[in-house]
């Protein structure tokens, strides 16, 4: 309702200006929020209109206040120097509409959106950094779906890349295991943990003798041959690890619709088709000299072939650095090349499609499909989307820009314009967290603000270990507080608290912030944490339990029967500003979700949840609701609690957080 009212206000102001100044090109109406509700609920600066209207901002504000047509839900307007129009909402009207859960009609744009996230190399267990990717991606999917958009969730599987090749090298060269022996190992409960340790061993093996890297290159080349024994082993390993990744993410209620694999990009000739288009359009060129001799390369925007000289000069070195190798001299295609082909498929520009088969079913019976060379005849339609978001860390910015430039080079500007790199920074550990996980730290490490993780060195936090420890830590607290509950009940509550703590911790920081994860901070019931927000809802629920009333019935029973005029006394005057701030904050869920989508920044919703929870906790301690002697005021206060509880539950659900019955 807040968002709808803001739009109606902007439209009313614009129509008022156009009526007074027909034919004048006007800038958009910018609506700000005053620092306090005493000044109003909206503030519109008039400075952008001063030049086109050739008038002082203060005079423009005075004219609008005098001439604007009435707007339902707006109580009044005040002119404030040096040129603001401060607007107050009709508080009782807004509260009644919010209590009745009136939803202003807003039609979602047509077209399907594809969100690609997680994309974990299927060579070892998922780690804490992957969790940030998955939580960001899943939350963005939830934001889009809350806004009414149709979304496909895809998890791109690089099952023919260097990381998978390294684990294959570990099994076949270091451990000398046969395909049958590897298959037996894949049946172990946590095969991905086994691969974690083996991957680190292979990295150390490469360090002992750089000649060992030749084994990697040979293995990488063999994996691309679909009929080879090496390719079969790589598929066996990557499929087993992938299944473990899905199980890990399922613990966080993160689901996928489709798992496109890099192997099918090659075997179904997606890359071949894209390669021909790229060559024909001149996007790729073949290098006959220099350090990239024998490679197909793509130059970054702004570089040109004639800048490359043959004299081996410094200019030549700089020019070659501006090239991106897409196909190596040995004929293998790099990650970016396959990604270009995949993105052409995403937008329906390739003329080819995957085969599909069911791969994993979630507890809610939702099926996750995987790419294959043939597949099942009846399957959902994937690809051909109108927008695409790729959740991948900031270190991949160059590769992502290369994909976008390739689309533009092929003439697909619309696709390039609707492709967004959803970038974020890394996750590290606080020294305290690293020590709690059993890592030995030097005095220098202990003095650091955070400790970086490294999969190749085997230093890091496996996602399942992190979840297990969070749940165990939460359960100690639950066991102390609720010993009367059964073991399964206490475990269920602890799991909800732990998942809420983890997801909120990953979301409360803006994307471009480096996160230093800490158990104690994440699980705190105080401050800006998931448990703090969950506790606010539990408190609200306890009020209705004590009153013997279902919270969902309160707004329906009171908000629709009490006229807004009957609510006005409880929202009028300075003493009511505190309650009004709570109502106003609760009204902004859709407004904030729209802001999150427009900026690809879920942190705004996490901040919103914390703000509402803070305001509610102040309200909870200040107003003795159940002992209120005035029955109508008591009903109004109960409606306040019911609305805040409902909006917190909605916002938390978008963040992927559920609320336990007790804390």
Short mmCIF file of N, CA and C in Angstrom, two decimals, residues 343-352 383-385:
data_model
loop_
_atom_site.label_atom_id
_atom_site.label_comp_id
_atom_site.label_asym_id
_atom_site.label_seq_id
_atom_site.Cartn_x
_atom_site.Cartn_y
_atom_site.Cartn_z
N UNK A 343 24.80 -18.82 -22.69
CA UNK A 343 23.97 -17.62 -22.62
C UNK A 343 23.21 -17.38 -23.92
N UNK A 344 23.75 -17.79 -25.03
CA UNK A 344 22.99 -17.71 -26.28
C UNK A 344 21.77 -18.63 -26.19
N UNK A 345 21.95 -19.81 -25.59
CA UNK A 345 20.80 -20.71 -25.39
C UNK A 345 19.78 -20.09 -24.44
N UNK A 346 20.26 -19.46 -23.37
CA UNK A 346 19.35 -18.85 -22.39
C UNK A 346 18.34 -17.92 -23.07
N UNK A 347 18.84 -17.12 -24.01
CA UNK A 347 17.98 -16.13 -24.67
C UNK A 347 17.33 -16.66 -25.94
N UNK A 348 17.46 -17.97 -26.19
CA UNK A 348 16.83 -18.56 -27.37
C UNK A 348 17.49 -18.15 -28.67
N UNK A 349 18.81 -17.96 -28.67
CA UNK A 349 19.52 -17.44 -29.84
C UNK A 349 20.37 -18.50 -30.54
N UNK A 350 20.30 -19.75 -30.07
CA UNK A 350 21.21 -20.76 -30.60
C UNK A 350 20.55 -21.72 -31.57
N UNK A 351 19.23 -21.88 -31.47
CA UNK A 351 18.54 -22.83 -32.34
C UNK A 351 18.74 -24.28 -31.94
N UNK A 352 19.24 -24.52 -30.73
CA UNK A 352 19.46 -25.88 -30.23
C UNK A 352 18.89 -25.98 -28.82
N UNK A 383 14.86 -22.09 -20.87
CA UNK A 383 15.50 -21.24 -21.87
C UNK A 383 14.51 -20.30 -22.53
N UNK A 384 15.01 -19.49 -23.47
CA UNK A 384 14.17 -18.53 -24.17
C UNK A 384 13.60 -17.48 -23.23
N UNK A 385 14.42 -16.99 -22.29
CA UNK A 385 13.93 -16.06 -21.28
C UNK A 385 14.09 -14.61 -21.75
#
